[in-house]
């Protein structure tokens, strides 16, 4: 069986992290989130993949290639304009003349669940997850094993069964997609195509997911995904650990990485290849550090993602943050991650403020950001790529792409 995975979206809600790469390529425990989806599908017996790519597609095609590195076959179709999830799945029509698994590239899925879908024989199966507050989701209304209606983001949802973005489709879905009109937001939505199937008397069933499910749409959800993925971390030391460094719990150290004396690292924690860590730093649980990263003396990092090529050389604190590629921290840069009133922390991106729902959240930093010595970054600050926070400055709210904060 083939799996069609949507990976064309721009991920605007995930900015500034998606300015340079598509959302599905953002790292979770040092692997692009899309790799987990492919590997879970492979474990369910799927070896043929069709990736629908678009926004910054080269990042995907150059990383996955023909799939041979992962032991699978990968083909690509380009969706030039992101006209909706239905439109994106419709791009697979030429390639799929049999039943296939279809899924969004930004959701978590388990092989066990995919196996259950593969065993079903209705015209379409929608995966649902029971959620406590379904108002933000599409939910299904059911009659026995059948889906009778899909209701989008209703203030009074009829059930708490949220559409998880993971499906099994018969090729009859393509005809439904062709006949699906544009939604009020001007897109061809796969849920409208499913409603078309239901209204036409086709059998549409559902399968409740009992494994963890995350829809990774916002930067702080990347931290949650990272925490979840690190729970399964298999410790492996491929680099060098100096005698007076301490590694507690599951810690993975990549090839060419040096952990210097006095580093104290608490797992689960993954450190990539060719990193220089320490001396005398404190890396706390649920942290993922990419390749070619330098973490120097008296630096503390907690529950964070630090991407490739970033340098945090001296006397810094980084908590509950996502730090992009090739950033450079001046000595004494500190990131706050807890409000004094302990309320949940909002984040502003493109002028739009959203409550993260997290009590602890530091900074969402794009690629190539530089901070000067002694700079302070307040809770929930988003910093666009290439921005510059001058020495001793206080960064808060939103710092735009390329902005220079110097007074
Ligand atoms: P969304 O999360 O709705 O869209 P997005 O990923 O572009 O994010 P944002 O809303 O923040 O801009 O999409 C769900 C999945 O479908 C995701 O994996 C991207 C994919 N997708 C496409 O491949 N093509 C499309 O035209 C759309 C709208 C989404």
Tab-separated table of C-alpha atoms and ligand atoms in Angstrom:
chain	number	residue	atom	x	y	z
A	1	UNK	CA	0.000	0.000	0.000
A	2	UNK	CA	1.068	3.561	-0.716
A	3	UNK	CA	1.043	6.514	1.666
A	4	UNK	CA	0.408	10.037	0.422
A	5	UNK	CA	1.762	12.663	2.803
A	6	UNK	CA	0.965	16.376	2.639
A	7	UNK	CA	4.131	18.400	2.996
A	8	UNK	CA	3.433	21.419	0.805
A	9	UNK	CA	2.082	23.834	3.414
A	10	UNK	CA	3.869	27.028	4.323
A	11	UNK	CA	3.306	26.697	8.079
A	12	UNK	CA	2.589	30.382	8.638
A	13	UNK	CA	1.535	29.748	12.246
A	14	UNK	CA	4.964	28.241	12.844
A	15	UNK	CA	6.862	31.393	11.868
A	16	UNK	CA	9.543	32.540	12.379
A	17	UNK	CA	10.833	28.942	12.369
A	18	UNK	CA	9.445	28.305	8.877
A	19	UNK	CA	10.970	31.331	7.149
A	20	UNK	CA	13.747	29.157	5.718
A	21	UNK	CA	12.329	25.648	5.751
A	22	UNK	CA	8.946	23.930	5.552
A	23	UNK	CA	7.308	22.996	8.831
A	24	UNK	CA	7.685	19.229	8.234
A	25	UNK	CA	11.490	19.682	8.170
A	26	UNK	CA	11.672	21.235	11.635
A	27	UNK	CA	13.674	19.015	13.968
A	28	UNK	CA	12.146	16.911	16.711
A	29	UNK	CA	14.850	15.085	18.702
A	30	UNK	CA	17.234	15.923	15.835
A	31	UNK	CA	15.143	14.411	13.027
A	32	UNK	CA	12.690	16.258	10.766
A	33	UNK	CA	9.148	15.617	11.959
A	34	UNK	CA	8.307	14.105	8.558
A	35	UNK	CA	10.904	11.357	9.090
A	36	UNK	CA	8.927	10.002	12.065
A	37	UNK	CA	5.797	9.752	9.931
A	38	UNK	CA	7.647	7.891	7.180
A	39	UNK	CA	9.318	5.517	9.648
A	40	UNK	CA	6.034	4.738	11.451
A	41	UNK	CA	4.371	4.043	8.099
A	42	UNK	CA	7.297	1.829	7.131
A	43	UNK	CA	6.876	-0.097	10.397
A	44	UNK	CA	3.231	-0.617	9.387
A	45	UNK	CA	4.449	-2.274	6.172
A	46	UNK	CA	4.223	0.706	3.791
A	47	UNK	CA	7.203	1.126	1.478
A	48	UNK	CA	5.853	3.424	-1.272
A	49	UNK	CA	5.410	7.095	-0.522
A	50	UNK	CA	4.161	10.047	-2.465
A	51	UNK	CA	5.057	13.362	-0.873
A	52	UNK	CA	3.050	16.407	-1.916
A	53	UNK	CA	5.590	19.202	-1.694
A	54	UNK	CA	5.485	22.928	-2.411
A	55	UNK	CA	6.777	25.618	-0.049
A	56	UNK	CA	10.595	25.318	0.193
A	57	UNK	CA	10.375	21.878	-1.395
A	58	UNK	CA	14.135	21.570	-2.012
A	59	UNK	CA	14.689	21.121	1.728
A	60	UNK	CA	12.502	17.997	1.587
A	61	UNK	CA	13.686	16.508	-1.709
A	62	UNK	CA	17.370	16.977	-0.905
A	63	UNK	CA	17.039	15.412	2.554
A	64	UNK	CA	14.874	12.391	1.685
A	65	UNK	CA	15.911	11.859	-1.970
A	66	UNK	CA	14.432	8.656	-3.372
A	67	UNK	CA	13.971	7.271	0.146
A	68	UNK	CA	16.675	4.599	-0.140
A	69	UNK	CA	18.447	5.844	3.006
A	70	UNK	CA	15.296	4.970	4.951
A	71	UNK	CA	14.696	1.762	2.977
A	72	UNK	CA	11.556	3.063	1.218
A	73	UNK	CA	10.583	4.475	-2.213
A	74	UNK	CA	9.704	8.143	-2.256
A	75	UNK	CA	8.214	10.068	-5.176
A	76	UNK	CA	7.194	13.704	-5.207
A	77	UNK	CA	4.419	15.771	-6.705
A	78	UNK	CA	4.617	19.544	-6.578
A	79	UNK	CA	1.587	21.545	-5.458
A	80	UNK	CA	2.584	24.954	-6.802
A	81	UNK	CA	-0.022	26.890	-4.858
A	82	UNK	CA	-1.320	25.756	-1.476
A	83	UNK	CA	-4.993	25.653	-2.390
A	84	UNK	CA	-6.106	23.420	0.460
A	85	UNK	CA	-5.763	19.913	1.831
A	86	UNK	CA	-8.312	18.466	-0.627
A	87	UNK	CA	-6.492	20.108	-3.532
A	88	UNK	CA	-3.193	18.704	-2.192
A	89	UNK	CA	-4.488	15.121	-1.878
A	90	UNK	CA	-6.029	15.529	-5.335
A	91	UNK	CA	-2.490	15.919	-6.724
A	92	UNK	CA	-2.040	12.178	-6.049
A	93	UNK	CA	-4.821	11.109	-8.462
A	94	UNK	CA	-2.484	9.969	-11.262
A	95	UNK	CA	-0.346	7.907	-8.902
A	96	UNK	CA	-3.041	6.140	-6.844
A	97	UNK	CA	-5.328	3.617	-8.537
A	98	UNK	CA	-5.736	1.568	-5.372
A	99	UNK	CA	-6.624	2.229	-1.740
A	100	UNK	CA	-4.030	4.329	0.049
A	101	UNK	CA	-3.140	5.880	3.381
A	102	UNK	CA	-3.320	9.676	3.342
A	103	UNK	CA	-2.024	11.925	6.044
A	104	UNK	CA	-0.930	15.403	6.986
A	105	UNK	CA	2.818	15.650	7.421
A	106	UNK	CA	2.551	17.613	10.655
A	107	UNK	CA	0.716	15.146	12.881
A	108	UNK	CA	2.100	12.334	15.011
A	109	UNK	CA	1.024	8.810	14.144
A	110	UNK	CA	1.894	5.286	15.282
A	111	UNK	CA	2.491	2.224	13.145
A	112	UNK	CA	-0.091	0.330	15.246
A	113	UNK	CA	-2.768	2.815	14.283
A	114	UNK	CA	-1.848	2.727	10.584
A	115	UNK	CA	-2.101	-1.082	10.649
A	116	UNK	CA	-5.651	-0.750	11.964
A	117	UNK	CA	-6.536	1.602	9.095
A	118	UNK	CA	-5.030	-0.736	6.515
A	119	UNK	CA	-7.342	-3.510	7.780
A	120	UNK	CA	-10.551	-1.527	7.132
A	121	UNK	CA	-12.586	-1.823	3.938
A	122	UNK	CA	-14.913	1.192	3.786
A	123	UNK	CA	-14.566	3.849	1.046
A	124	UNK	CA	-12.876	6.192	3.516
A	125	UNK	CA	-11.782	6.009	7.145
A	126	UNK	CA	-11.158	9.114	9.209
A	127	UNK	CA	-8.848	8.848	12.193
A	128	UNK	CA	-10.209	10.656	15.214
A	129	UNK	CA	-8.747	11.470	18.575
A	130	UNK	CA	-10.825	12.043	21.695
A	131	UNK	CA	-9.973	15.533	22.925
A	132	UNK	CA	-11.191	17.392	26.003
A	133	UNK	CA	-11.947	20.644	24.160
A	134	UNK	CA	-12.944	19.915	20.550
A	135	UNK	CA	-13.953	23.488	19.636
A	136	UNK	CA	-10.722	24.165	17.757
A	137	UNK	CA	-11.002	21.042	15.603
A	138	UNK	CA	-13.092	19.455	12.911
A	139	UNK	CA	-15.225	16.856	14.698
A	140	UNK	CA	-17.301	13.971	13.390
A	141	UNK	CA	-20.899	13.055	14.082
A	142	UNK	CA	-21.502	9.314	13.990
A	143	UNK	CA	-24.205	6.692	13.650
A	144	UNK	CA	-22.743	3.396	14.847
A	145	UNK	CA	-19.572	2.749	12.859
A	146	UNK	CA	-20.488	5.347	10.202
A	147	UNK	CA	-19.581	9.021	10.001
A	148	UNK	CA	-22.678	11.078	9.170
A	149	UNK	CA	-21.298	14.615	9.306
A	150	UNK	CA	-18.084	16.565	9.738
A	151	UNK	CA	-18.421	19.831	11.650
A	152	UNK	CA	-15.561	22.366	11.498
A	153	UNK	CA	-14.486	24.355	14.565
A	154	UNK	CA	-17.943	24.709	16.102
A	155	UNK	CA	-18.536	26.516	19.430
A	156	UNK	CA	-20.824	23.582	20.275
A	157	UNK	CA	-19.212	20.504	18.770
A	158	UNK	CA	-21.527	17.476	18.585
A	159	UNK	CA	-18.837	15.036	19.820
A	160	UNK	CA	-15.300	15.189	21.186
A	161	UNK	CA	-13.931	13.083	18.300
A	162	UNK	CA	-11.460	15.387	16.535
A	163	UNK	CA	-10.279	14.758	12.984
A	164	UNK	CA	-6.614	13.786	13.347
A	165	UNK	CA	-5.641	14.328	9.690
A	166	UNK	CA	-4.890	10.641	9.043
A	167	UNK	CA	-7.057	8.718	6.587
A	168	UNK	CA	-7.540	5.633	4.459
A	169	UNK	CA	-9.014	6.443	1.046
A	170	UNK	CA	-10.450	4.517	-1.850
A	171	UNK	CA	-9.594	6.252	-5.170
A	172	UNK	CA	-13.258	7.400	-5.297
A	173	UNK	CA	-12.008	10.302	-3.118
A	174	UNK	CA	-10.487	11.883	-6.236
A	175	UNK	CA	-13.868	12.265	-7.907
A	176	UNK	CA	-15.196	13.809	-4.662
A	177	UNK	CA	-12.256	16.241	-4.557
A	178	UNK	CA	-12.936	17.314	-8.157
A	179	UNK	CA	-16.532	18.080	-7.242
A	180	UNK	CA	-15.687	19.910	-3.997
A	181	UNK	CA	-16.403	23.644	-4.161
A	182	UNK	CA	-14.101	26.225	-2.619
A	183	UNK	CA	-14.636	26.748	1.105
A	184	UNK	CA	-15.344	30.203	2.575
A	185	UNK	CA	-11.571	30.636	3.024
A	186	UNK	CA	-11.060	29.890	-0.650
A	187	UNK	CA	-9.556	26.406	-0.329
A	188	UNK	CA	-10.542	22.897	-1.374
A	189	UNK	CA	-10.780	21.179	1.985
A	190	UNK	CA	-10.534	17.402	2.305
A	191	UNK	CA	-13.278	17.445	4.969
A	192	UNK	CA	-15.698	18.910	2.383
A	193	UNK	CA	-14.736	16.120	-0.016
A	194	UNK	CA	-15.438	13.560	2.714
A	195	UNK	CA	-18.838	15.161	3.342
A	196	UNK	CA	-19.486	14.850	-0.400
A	197	UNK	CA	-18.760	11.095	-0.154
A	198	UNK	CA	-21.084	10.757	2.851
A	199	UNK	CA	-23.874	12.683	1.141
A	200	UNK	CA	-23.472	10.494	-1.939
A	201	UNK	CA	-24.090	7.362	0.145
A	202	UNK	CA	-20.484	6.134	0.216
A	203	UNK	CA	-19.304	4.311	3.342
A	204	UNK	CA	-17.175	6.569	5.520
A	205	UNK	CA	-16.050	5.103	8.842
A	206	UNK	CA	-13.772	6.196	11.627
A	207	UNK	CA	-11.032	4.737	13.790
A	208	UNK	CA	-10.278	6.176	17.219
A	209	UNK	CA	-6.567	6.697	17.853
A	210	UNK	CA	-5.334	5.483	21.217
A	211	UNK	CA	-1.664	6.446	20.767
A	212	UNK	CA	-0.323	9.973	21.438
A	213	UNK	CA	-1.508	12.528	18.901
A	214	UNK	CA	-0.128	15.975	18.311
A	215	UNK	CA	-1.028	18.414	15.572
A	216	UNK	CA	2.180	20.420	15.375
A	217	UNK	CA	1.046	23.828	14.161
A	218	UNK	CA	2.663	26.293	16.585
A	219	UNK	CA	6.283	26.708	17.667
A	220	UNK	CA	5.674	25.677	21.268
A	221	UNK	CA	4.045	22.447	20.055
A	222	UNK	CA	7.459	21.577	18.640
A	223	UNK	CA	8.707	21.538	22.239
A	224	UNK	CA	5.902	19.158	23.228
A	225	UNK	CA	6.711	16.901	20.268
A	226	UNK	CA	10.373	16.993	21.234
A	227	UNK	CA	9.602	15.993	24.825
A	228	UNK	CA	7.463	13.091	23.579
A	229	UNK	CA	10.068	11.861	21.087
A	230	UNK	CA	12.864	12.019	23.666
A	231	UNK	CA	10.937	9.676	25.960
A	232	UNK	CA	11.938	6.883	23.544
A	233	UNK	CA	15.578	7.987	23.251
A	234	UNK	CA	18.064	5.120	23.079
A	235	UNK	CA	21.289	6.337	24.704
A	236	UNK	CA	24.382	5.993	22.515
A	237	UNK	CA	27.799	7.588	22.919
A	238	UNK	CA	29.563	7.923	19.570
A	239	UNK	CA	31.622	10.987	20.461
A	240	UNK	CA	34.161	11.620	23.211
A	241	UNK	CA	33.214	12.250	26.844
A	242	UNK	CA	36.021	13.619	29.032
A	243	UNK	CA	36.508	11.879	32.414
A	244	UNK	CA	34.919	14.495	34.671
A	245	UNK	CA	31.793	15.098	32.626
A	246	UNK	CA	28.556	13.639	34.030
A	247	UNK	CA	25.859	12.055	31.880
A	248	UNK	CA	22.731	11.057	33.831
A	249	UNK	CA	19.842	9.105	32.345
A	250	UNK	CA	19.463	8.536	28.597
A	251	UNK	CA	21.897	10.796	26.761
A	252	UNK	CA	22.916	10.381	23.140
A	253	UNK	CA	26.146	11.942	21.868
A	254	UNK	CA	26.832	11.998	18.121
A	255	UNK	CA	30.048	11.298	16.187
A	256	UNK	CA	32.798	13.868	16.448
A	257	UNK	CA	31.221	15.572	19.470
A	258	UNK	CA	33.361	16.417	22.492
A	259	UNK	CA	31.799	16.675	25.954
A	260	UNK	CA	34.358	18.518	28.069
A	261	UNK	CA	35.111	18.247	31.791
A	262	UNK	CA	32.509	19.595	34.167
A	263	UNK	CA	29.602	19.312	31.747
A	264	UNK	CA	26.556	17.942	33.592
A	265	UNK	CA	23.955	16.531	31.224
A	266	UNK	CA	20.615	15.133	32.358
A	267	UNK	CA	18.683	12.873	29.988
A	268	UNK	CA	16.676	12.460	28.040
A	269	UNK	CA	18.933	14.593	25.922
A	270	UNK	CA	20.246	14.220	22.392
A	271	UNK	CA	23.387	15.955	21.147
A	272	UNK	CA	24.202	15.729	17.439
A	273	UNK	CA	27.496	15.394	15.565
A	274	UNK	CA	30.617	17.573	15.759
A	275	UNK	CA	29.475	19.600	18.756
A	276	UNK	CA	31.722	21.178	21.365
A	277	UNK	CA	30.030	21.018	24.773
A	278	UNK	CA	31.454	22.515	27.975
A	279	UNK	CA	33.507	22.769	30.029
A	280	UNK	CA	31.225	23.413	33.026
A	281	UNK	CA	27.798	23.651	31.458
A	282	UNK	CA	24.435	22.265	32.607
A	283	UNK	CA	22.148	20.710	30.021
A	284	UNK	CA	18.845	19.626	31.509
A	285	UNK	CA	16.230	17.087	30.475
A	286	UNK	CA	14.258	17.147	27.213
A	287	UNK	CA	16.849	19.118	25.302
A	288	UNK	CA	17.814	18.403	21.694
A	289	UNK	CA	21.017	19.911	20.364
A	290	UNK	CA	21.687	19.630	16.626
A	291	UNK	CA	25.002	19.248	14.754
A	292	UNK	CA	27.993	21.622	14.927
A	293	UNK	CA	26.668	23.364	18.027
A	294	UNK	CA	28.898	24.974	20.648
A	295	UNK	CA	27.655	25.184	24.243
A	296	UNK	CA	30.345	26.778	26.395
A	297	UNK	CA	31.290	27.561	29.966
A	298	UNK	CA	28.545	28.369	32.515
A	299	UNK	CA	25.676	27.900	30.081
A	300	UNK	CA	22.432	26.287	31.282
A	301	UNK	CA	19.944	24.885	28.802
A	302	UNK	CA	16.632	23.298	29.718
A	303	UNK	CA	13.792	21.675	27.753
A	304	UNK	CA	14.831	23.319	24.497
A	305	UNK	CA	15.656	22.698	20.869
A	306	UNK	CA	18.928	24.180	19.609
A	307	UNK	CA	19.398	23.750	15.877
A	308	UNK	CA	22.503	23.130	13.769
A	309	UNK	CA	25.455	25.477	13.869
A	310	UNK	CA	24.330	27.620	16.828
A	311	UNK	CA	26.872	28.924	19.324
A	312	UNK	CA	26.012	29.696	22.951
A	313	UNK	CA	29.506	30.279	24.203
A	314	UNK	CA	29.433	31.756	27.690
A	315	UNK	CA	27.305	32.507	30.756
A	316	UNK	CA	23.856	32.097	29.210
A	317	UNK	CA	20.496	30.653	30.243
A	318	UNK	CA	18.129	29.112	27.692
A	319	UNK	CA	14.876	27.601	29.008
A	320	UNK	CA	11.842	26.171	27.161
A	321	UNK	CA	12.979	27.711	23.891
A	322	UNK	CA	13.376	26.858	20.234
A	323	UNK	CA	16.593	28.306	18.817
A	324	UNK	CA	17.115	28.247	15.043
A	325	UNK	CA	20.219	27.441	12.999
A	326	UNK	CA	23.514	29.391	13.076
A	327	UNK	CA	22.517	31.731	15.919
A	328	UNK	CA	25.237	33.311	17.987
A	329	UNK	CA	24.727	34.281	21.621
A	330	UNK	CA	26.867	36.979	23.183
A	331	UNK	CA	28.189	36.234	26.678
A	332	UNK	CA	25.521	36.502	29.336
A	333	UNK	CA	22.463	36.353	27.061
A	334	UNK	CA	19.541	35.220	29.213
A	335	UNK	CA	16.087	34.040	28.234
A	336	UNK	CA	13.213	34.299	30.741
A	337	UNK	CA	10.788	31.377	30.677
A	338	UNK	CA	8.335	32.052	33.531
A	339	UNK	CA	6.151	35.107	34.151
A	340	UNK	CA	6.352	36.569	37.637
A	341	UNK	CA	2.550	36.188	37.906
A	342	UNK	CA	2.927	32.613	36.593
A	343	UNK	CA	0.154	33.146	34.003
A	344	UNK	CA	0.272	31.381	30.641
A	345	UNK	CA	2.570	32.984	28.107
A	346	UNK	CA	1.397	34.606	24.853
A	347	UNK	CA	3.507	34.760	21.698
A	348	UNK	CA	3.170	37.396	18.957
A	349	UNK	CA	3.967	36.471	15.372
A	350	UNK	CA	3.238	38.862	12.485
A	351	UNK	CA	1.521	41.155	14.945
A	352	UNK	CA	-0.910	38.432	16.066
A	353	UNK	CA	-0.846	37.468	19.724
A	354	UNK	CA	-1.714	33.871	20.653
A	355	UNK	CA	-1.795	32.353	24.112
A	356	UNK	CA	0.565	29.383	24.120
A	357	UNK	CA	-1.240	27.866	27.101
A	358	UNK	CA	2.196	27.186	28.583
A	359	UNK	CA	3.264	28.502	31.945
A	360	UNK	CA	6.870	28.043	30.905
A	361	UNK	CA	7.996	29.284	27.523
A	362	UNK	CA	11.147	31.136	26.589
A	363	UNK	CA	12.037	32.353	23.118
A	364	UNK	CA	11.112	31.290	19.589
A	365	UNK	CA	14.191	32.293	17.611
A	366	UNK	CA	14.586	32.023	13.852
A	367	UNK	CA	17.871	31.287	12.045
A	368	UNK	CA	20.965	33.516	12.061
A	369	UNK	CA	20.015	35.667	15.043
A	370	UNK	CA	22.850	37.402	16.909
A	371	UNK	CA	22.625	38.632	20.483
A	372	UNK	CA	25.054	41.033	22.141
A	373	UNK	CA	26.599	40.585	25.566
A	374	UNK	CA	24.227	40.760	28.497
A	375	UNK	CA	21.107	40.861	26.358
A	376	UNK	CA	17.837	39.814	27.973
A	377	UNK	CA	14.993	38.073	26.182
A	378	UNK	CA	11.587	38.067	27.858
A	379	UNK	CA	9.130	35.147	28.017
A	380	UNK	CA	7.385	34.264	24.743
A	381	UNK	CA	9.517	36.568	22.567
A	382	UNK	CA	9.602	35.657	18.891
A	383	UNK	CA	12.673	36.770	16.998
A	384	UNK	CA	12.754	36.646	13.211
A	385	UNK	CA	15.721	35.321	11.233
A	386	UNK	CA	18.757	37.529	10.914
A	387	UNK	CA	17.682	39.837	13.752
A	388	UNK	CA	20.253	41.474	15.976
A	389	UNK	CA	19.694	42.088	19.692
A	390	UNK	CA	22.270	44.664	20.797
A	391	UNK	CA	24.411	44.438	23.937
A	392	UNK	CA	22.405	44.923	27.128
A	393	UNK	CA	19.070	45.221	25.289
A	394	UNK	CA	15.743	43.797	26.462
A	395	UNK	CA	13.929	41.922	23.699
A	396	UNK	CA	10.212	41.311	24.185
A	397	UNK	CA	7.083	40.687	22.140
A	398	UNK	CA	8.036	40.342	18.492
A	399	UNK	CA	11.357	41.201	16.905
A	400	UNK	CA	10.908	41.102	13.131
A	401	UNK	CA	13.102	39.433	10.514
A	402	UNK	CA	16.352	41.368	10.111
A	403	UNK	CA	15.410	43.929	12.795
A	404	UNK	CA	18.269	45.504	14.769
A	405	UNK	CA	17.370	46.202	18.374
A	406	UNK	CA	19.885	48.805	19.472
A	407	UNK	CA	19.084	51.917	21.518
B	1	LIG	P1	-2.333	23.356	7.671
B	1	LIG	O1	-1.756	23.130	9.025
B	1	LIG	O2	-3.747	23.731	7.554
B	1	LIG	O3	-1.479	24.403	6.858
B	1	LIG	P2	0.054	24.736	6.989
B	1	LIG	O4	0.887	23.552	7.317
B	1	LIG	O5	0.466	25.466	5.747
B	1	LIG	O6	0.131	25.707	8.246
B	1	LIG	P3	-0.427	27.198	8.483
B	1	LIG	O7	-1.893	27.081	8.634
B	1	LIG	O8	0.271	27.553	9.765
B	1	LIG	O9	0.015	28.074	7.345
B	1	LIG	O10	-2.138	22.059	6.783
B	1	LIG	C1	-2.232	20.754	7.236
B	1	LIG	C2	-1.294	19.892	6.438
B	1	LIG	O11	-1.577	19.955	5.049
B	1	LIG	C3	0.135	20.276	6.574
B	1	LIG	O12	0.905	19.087	6.595
B	1	LIG	C4	0.431	21.060	5.304
B	1	LIG	C5	-0.480	20.429	4.315
B	1	LIG	N1	-1.013	21.282	3.247
B	1	LIG	C6	-0.615	21.067	1.939
B	1	LIG	O13	0.211	20.187	1.660
B	1	LIG	N2	-1.160	21.835	0.956
B	1	LIG	C7	-2.081	22.801	1.207
B	1	LIG	O14	-2.559	23.442	0.255
B	1	LIG	C8	-2.460	23.023	2.590
B	1	LIG	C9	-3.451	24.090	2.924
B	1	LIG	C10	-1.913	22.243	3.549
